[in-house]
mmCIF file of C-alpha atoms in Angstrom:
data_model
loop_
_atom_site.group_PDB
_atom_site.id
_atom_site.type_symbol
_atom_site.label_atom_id
_atom_site.label_comp_id
_atom_site.label_asym_id
_atom_site.label_seq_id
_atom_site.Cartn_x
_atom_site.Cartn_y
_atom_site.Cartn_z
ATOM 1 C CA MET A 271 21.109 -9.122 -25.985
ATOM 2 C CA ASP A 272 20.258 -6.300 -28.107
ATOM 3 C CA SER A 273 18.882 -3.301 -26.897
ATOM 4 C CA THR A 274 16.101 -3.949 -28.780
ATOM 5 C CA LEU A 275 15.626 -7.821 -27.753
ATOM 6 C CA GLN A 276 16.089 -6.521 -24.457
ATOM 7 C CA GLU A 277 13.145 -3.508 -24.612
ATOM 8 C CA ARG A 278 11.166 -6.393 -26.423
ATOM 9 C CA ALA A 279 11.557 -8.912 -23.242
ATOM 10 C CA ARG A 280 10.768 -6.135 -21.018
ATOM 11 C CA ALA A 281 8.269 -5.504 -22.587
ATOM 12 C CA THR A 282 6.857 -9.178 -22.281
ATOM 13 C CA ARG A 283 7.488 -9.495 -18.522
ATOM 14 C CA ARG A 284 5.605 -6.062 -17.934
ATOM 15 C CA SER A 285 2.629 -7.283 -19.799
ATOM 16 C CA LEU A 286 2.086 -10.735 -18.140
ATOM 17 C CA LEU A 287 2.824 -8.750 -14.424
ATOM 18 C CA GLU A 288 0.178 -6.249 -15.453
ATOM 19 C CA ALA A 289 -1.919 -9.288 -16.360
ATOM 20 C CA ALA A 290 -1.331 -11.522 -13.686
ATOM 21 C CA ALA A 291 -2.130 -8.247 -10.909
ATOM 22 C CA LEU A 292 -5.207 -7.880 -12.564
ATOM 23 C CA LEU A 293 -6.439 -11.185 -12.236
ATOM 24 C CA PHE A 294 -4.838 -12.037 -8.828
ATOM 25 C CA ALA A 295 -6.955 -9.128 -7.564
ATOM 26 C CA GLU A 296 -10.172 -9.792 -9.209
ATOM 27 C CA GLN A 297 -10.187 -13.140 -9.239
ATOM 28 C CA GLY A 298 -7.455 -14.580 -6.056
ATOM 29 C CA TYR A 299 -4.374 -17.250 -7.018
ATOM 30 C CA ALA A 300 -6.351 -20.579 -6.898
ATOM 31 C CA GLY A 301 -8.649 -18.609 -9.338
ATOM 32 C CA THR A 302 -6.411 -17.885 -11.518
ATOM 33 C CA SER A 303 -4.378 -20.180 -14.156
ATOM 34 C CA VAL A 304 -0.921 -19.690 -16.365
ATOM 35 C CA ASN A 305 -3.065 -20.196 -19.080
ATOM 36 C CA ASP A 306 -6.255 -16.851 -17.655
ATOM 37 C CA ILE A 307 -2.844 -14.705 -18.036
ATOM 38 C CA SER A 308 -1.520 -15.920 -20.518
ATOM 39 C CA ALA A 309 -5.039 -15.011 -22.545
ATOM 40 C CA ARG A 310 -5.078 -11.721 -20.605
ATOM 41 C CA SER A 311 -1.679 -10.574 -21.844
ATOM 42 C CA GLY A 312 -2.325 -11.650 -24.999
ATOM 43 C CA ARG A 313 0.993 -13.486 -24.617
ATOM 44 C CA THR A 314 2.273 -17.137 -24.474
ATOM 45 C CA SER A 315 1.745 -19.461 -21.771
ATOM 46 C CA GLY A 316 5.259 -20.545 -22.663
ATOM 47 C CA ALA A 317 5.865 -16.650 -22.576
ATOM 48 C CA VAL A 318 5.275 -16.715 -18.904
ATOM 49 C CA TYR A 319 7.217 -19.895 -18.239
ATOM 50 C CA PHE A 320 10.033 -18.355 -19.795
ATOM 51 C CA HIS A 321 9.911 -15.160 -17.417
ATOM 52 C CA TYR A 322 8.380 -16.641 -14.278
ATOM 53 C CA ALA A 323 8.927 -20.154 -14.723
ATOM 54 C CA SER A 324 5.672 -20.412 -12.658
ATOM 55 C CA LYS A 325 2.424 -19.297 -11.278
ATOM 56 C CA GLU A 326 4.216 -18.896 -7.733
ATOM 57 C CA GLY A 327 7.099 -16.397 -9.555
ATOM 58 C CA LEU A 328 4.669 -14.421 -11.124
ATOM 59 C CA ALA A 329 2.764 -13.703 -7.756
ATOM 60 C CA LEU A 330 6.085 -13.488 -5.920
ATOM 61 C CA ALA A 331 7.084 -10.991 -8.253
ATOM 62 C CA VAL A 332 3.724 -9.291 -8.430
ATOM 63 C CA VAL A 333 4.629 -8.818 -4.507
ATOM 64 C CA GLN A 334 7.881 -7.632 -4.908
ATOM 65 C CA HIS A 335 6.833 -5.610 -7.608
ATOM 66 C CA ARG A 336 4.258 -3.827 -5.774
ATOM 67 C CA PHE A 337 5.677 -2.916 -2.629
ATOM 68 C CA ALA A 338 9.119 -2.596 -3.836
ATOM 69 C CA THR A 339 7.758 0.827 -5.204
ATOM 70 C CA TRP A 340 6.887 2.193 -2.026
ATOM 71 C CA PRO A 341 9.698 3.536 -0.781
ATOM 72 C CA GLY A 342 8.976 5.521 -3.068
ATOM 73 C CA LEU A 343 6.276 6.999 -1.868
ATOM 74 C CA ALA A 344 7.359 7.189 1.789
ATOM 75 C CA ALA A 345 10.025 9.390 0.466
ATOM 76 C CA ARG A 346 7.366 11.748 -0.301
ATOM 77 C CA TYR A 347 7.105 12.275 2.754
ATOM 78 C CA THR A 348 10.359 13.089 4.313
ATOM 79 C CA ASP A 349 10.022 17.595 4.311
ATOM 80 C CA ARG A 350 10.895 18.767 8.136
ATOM 81 C CA ALA A 351 8.844 21.705 7.145
ATOM 82 C CA GLU A 352 5.643 19.285 8.133
ATOM 83 C CA PRO A 353 4.518 17.825 10.994
ATOM 84 C CA PRO A 354 5.362 14.323 11.302
ATOM 85 C CA LEU A 355 2.280 13.754 12.802
ATOM 86 C CA GLU A 356 0.630 15.218 9.336
ATOM 87 C CA LYS A 357 3.216 13.292 7.537
ATOM 88 C CA LEU A 358 1.665 10.242 8.490
ATOM 89 C CA VAL A 359 -1.977 10.953 7.593
ATOM 90 C CA ALA A 360 -1.084 12.096 4.402
ATOM 91 C CA LEU A 361 1.366 9.004 3.464
ATOM 92 C CA SER A 362 -1.668 6.564 5.157
ATOM 93 C CA PHE A 363 -3.916 8.406 2.662
ATOM 94 C CA ASP A 364 -2.010 7.510 -0.355
ATOM 95 C CA ILE A 365 -1.250 3.758 0.911
ATOM 96 C CA ALA A 366 -5.412 3.597 1.162
ATOM 97 C CA HIS A 367 -5.795 4.857 -1.987
ATOM 98 C CA ALA A 368 -2.706 2.328 -3.916
ATOM 99 C CA LEU A 369 -4.581 0.065 -1.513
ATOM 100 C CA ALA A 370 -8.429 0.477 -3.367
ATOM 101 C CA GLU A 371 -7.130 1.645 -7.015
ATOM 102 C CA ASP A 372 -4.482 0.222 -7.951
ATOM 103 C CA PRO A 373 -4.225 -3.339 -9.440
ATOM 104 C CA LEU A 374 -0.308 -4.054 -8.558
ATOM 105 C CA ALA A 375 -1.239 -3.459 -5.012
ATOM 106 C CA ARG A 376 -4.614 -4.991 -4.936
ATOM 107 C CA ALA A 377 -3.118 -7.563 -5.967
ATOM 108 C CA GLY A 378 -0.120 -7.536 -3.761
ATOM 109 C CA ALA A 379 -2.584 -7.070 -0.807
ATOM 110 C CA ARG A 380 -4.562 -10.442 -2.198
ATOM 111 C CA LEU A 381 -1.646 -12.637 -2.388
ATOM 112 C CA TRP A 382 -0.277 -11.889 1.035
ATOM 113 C CA ALA A 383 -3.704 -12.614 2.270
ATOM 114 C CA GLU A 384 -3.645 -16.342 0.356
ATOM 115 C CA ARG A 385 -0.174 -16.465 1.184
ATOM 116 C CA ASP A 386 -0.618 -19.786 2.495
ATOM 117 C CA THR A 387 -2.250 -21.267 -0.476
ATOM 118 C CA ILE A 388 0.917 -19.705 -2.612
ATOM 119 C CA ASP A 389 4.292 -22.438 -2.949
ATOM 120 C CA ALA A 390 6.791 -19.831 -2.568
ATOM 121 C CA PRO A 391 7.840 -17.511 0.103
ATOM 122 C CA LEU A 392 6.232 -14.316 0.299
ATOM 123 C CA PRO A 393 8.078 -10.735 1.470
ATOM 124 C CA ASP A 394 6.816 -8.945 4.598
ATOM 125 C CA PRO A 395 5.158 -5.917 2.854
ATOM 126 C CA PHE A 396 4.517 -4.485 6.563
ATOM 127 C CA ALA A 397 8.210 -3.907 8.057
ATOM 128 C CA LEU A 398 9.342 -1.357 5.297
ATOM 129 C CA TRP A 399 5.315 0.515 6.932
ATOM 130 C CA THR A 400 6.729 0.188 10.358
ATOM 131 C CA THR A 401 9.609 1.675 10.190
ATOM 132 C CA ALA A 402 8.222 4.547 8.397
ATOM 133 C CA THR A 403 5.905 5.255 10.892
ATOM 134 C CA THR A 404 8.407 4.725 13.748
ATOM 135 C CA ARG A 405 10.403 7.260 12.026
ATOM 136 C CA LEU A 406 7.295 9.405 12.373
ATOM 137 C CA LEU A 407 6.048 9.176 15.824
ATOM 138 C CA ALA A 408 9.660 9.286 17.506
ATOM 139 C CA GLN A 409 9.608 12.769 15.167
ATOM 140 C CA ALA A 410 6.681 13.751 16.585
ATOM 141 C CA LEU A 411 7.285 12.786 20.226
ATOM 142 C CA VAL A 412 10.340 15.037 19.957
ATOM 143 C CA ALA A 413 8.850 17.765 19.273
ATOM 144 C CA GLY A 414 5.845 17.344 21.807
ATOM 145 C CA HIS A 415 3.617 16.298 19.617
ATOM 146 C CA LEU A 416 3.016 12.851 21.337
ATOM 147 C CA THR A 417 1.284 12.173 25.099
ATOM 148 C CA PRO A 418 4.544 10.949 26.803
ATOM 149 C CA HIS A 419 3.005 7.888 27.775
ATOM 150 C CA ILE A 420 3.951 7.454 23.627
ATOM 151 C CA ARG A 421 6.718 4.109 22.803
ATOM 152 C CA PRO A 422 7.064 4.631 18.794
ATOM 153 C CA ALA A 423 7.674 1.277 18.080
ATOM 154 C CA PRO A 424 5.263 -1.048 19.715
ATOM 155 C CA THR A 425 2.961 2.180 18.370
ATOM 156 C CA ALA A 426 4.245 1.980 15.370
ATOM 157 C CA ARG A 427 3.379 -1.643 14.839
ATOM 158 C CA SER A 428 -0.187 -1.615 16.147
ATOM 159 C CA LEU A 429 -1.162 1.557 13.925
ATOM 160 C CA VAL A 430 0.397 -0.633 10.668
ATOM 161 C CA ARG A 431 -1.515 -3.479 11.562
ATOM 162 C CA ALA A 432 -4.775 -1.735 12.419
ATOM 163 C CA PHE A 433 -4.852 0.501 9.406
ATOM 164 C CA PHE A 434 -4.276 -2.711 7.193
ATOM 165 C CA GLY A 435 -6.980 -4.722 9.849
ATOM 166 C CA LEU A 436 -8.936 -1.825 8.482
ATOM 167 C CA CYS A 437 -8.878 -1.557 4.748
ATOM 168 C CA THR A 438 -8.920 -4.664 4.495
ATOM 169 C CA LEU A 439 -11.959 -5.038 6.503
ATOM 170 C CA THR A 440 -14.133 -2.501 4.484
ATOM 171 C CA GLU A 441 -13.089 -3.396 1.431
ATOM 172 C CA ALA A 442 -14.811 -6.899 2.335
ATOM 173 C CA LEU A 443 -17.759 -5.665 3.705
ATOM 174 C CA GLU A 444 -17.953 -2.001 2.029
ATOM 175 C CA GLY A 445 -15.991 -1.866 -1.344
ATOM 176 C CA PRO A 446 -13.023 0.200 -2.248
ATOM 177 C CA THR A 447 -13.991 3.811 -2.342
ATOM 178 C CA ALA A 448 -15.259 3.105 1.538
ATOM 179 C CA VAL A 449 -11.797 2.884 2.887
ATOM 180 C CA THR A 450 -11.170 6.825 2.754
ATOM 181 C CA VAL A 451 -14.384 7.436 4.278
ATOM 182 C CA ARG A 452 -13.094 4.823 7.308
ATOM 183 C CA LEU A 453 -10.075 6.136 7.440
ATOM 184 C CA THR A 454 -10.884 9.533 8.278
ATOM 185 C CA ASP A 455 -13.178 7.953 11.014
ATOM 186 C CA TRP A 456 -10.365 6.079 12.001
ATOM 187 C CA TRP A 457 -7.375 9.182 12.433
ATOM 188 C CA LEU A 458 -10.398 11.258 14.361
ATOM 189 C CA LEU A 459 -10.578 8.422 16.830
ATOM 190 C CA THR A 460 -7.109 7.406 16.764
ATOM 191 C CA LEU A 461 -4.696 11.026 16.741
ATOM 192 C CA GLY A 462 -7.658 12.078 20.289
ATOM 193 C CA SER A 463 -5.336 9.319 21.787
ATOM 194 C CA LEU A 464 -1.583 10.169 20.417
ATOM 195 C CA GLN A 465 -1.228 13.342 20.618
ATOM 196 C CA GLN A 466 -0.858 16.353 23.499
ATOM 197 C CA ARG A 467 -2.926 18.054 22.555
ATOM 198 C CA PRO A 468 -5.793 16.106 20.563
ATOM 199 C CA ASP A 469 -6.747 18.064 17.288
ATOM 200 C CA ALA A 470 -7.478 15.218 15.337
ATOM 201 C CA ALA A 471 -9.971 18.052 13.061
ATOM 202 C CA GLY A 472 -7.543 20.177 12.643
ATOM 203 C CA VAL A 473 -4.971 17.514 11.259
ATOM 204 C CA LEU A 474 -7.086 16.096 8.655
ATOM 205 C CA GLY A 475 -7.906 19.786 7.763
ATOM 206 C CA ARG A 476 -4.408 20.756 7.496
ATOM 207 C CA VAL A 477 -3.395 17.811 5.368
ATOM 208 C CA ARG A 478 -6.155 17.570 2.992
ATOM 209 C CA ALA A 479 -5.570 21.575 2.650
ATOM 210 C CA ARG A 480 -2.175 21.198 1.393
ATOM 211 C CA GLY A 481 -3.020 17.080 -0.463
ATOM 212 C CA GLY A 482 -3.763 18.171 -4.129
ATOM 213 C CA LEU A 483 -5.623 15.040 -5.540
ATOM 214 C CA LEU A 484 -4.966 14.160 -2.083
ATOM 215 C CA GLY A 485 -6.874 16.703 -0.562
ATOM 216 C CA GLU A 486 -10.089 16.408 -3.207
ATOM 217 C CA ARG A 487 -10.316 12.564 -1.867
ATOM 218 C CA MET A 488 -10.199 13.673 1.641
ATOM 219 C CA GLY A 489 -12.825 16.256 0.465
ATOM 220 C CA ALA A 490 -14.897 14.067 -1.333
ATOM 221 C CA ALA A 491 -14.568 11.436 1.701
ATOM 222 C CA CYS A 492 -16.439 14.370 4.358
ATOM 223 C CA GLY A 493 -19.043 15.155 2.341
ATOM 224 C CA GLU A 494 -17.253 18.285 0.711
#
């Protein structure tokens, strides 16, 4: 296949993936048909079946594509000059922002929640975040920032599950724009039980000060 045909094929796959993600996020898996995806993308149903074989194949691709890009997000928080707890908090706000505003992330989360209706095994989206959280908590423990009884691995599992539950329930009850506000409330409560010397407001303030667009979102969440 020459380069022109390869680029055309990639463009078709991208348009199908983006259209499917938007529809899955809006309507759910069961509420979306191949014809819907074809109409939204401007491609034929034949193109859907040629590139992804089935609606299940598209759902799997949406989940794999979005969660496969998240290691790059986590990699932005490897600067050892920044305290590990502050990196963890900043990472959580970036993920929450993606879940609230990125159609692919929103679709991936909704498809995972509806996985029992999909005739394809979806990858576990939480393993990466549990591993990243465990690493940051272990670093914080060694640095003396955590209370001595904290065990990084089980604590990471609890934090990741609580975080995603918070995002899911907040969106269901208040809409996606409220997620950052509720996440701020959650960290104010949670950091107090993790830190050796509790300073939740200070952690959030320093993350906001360094965060650029992230800081602006956190400032808006605090009503500033």
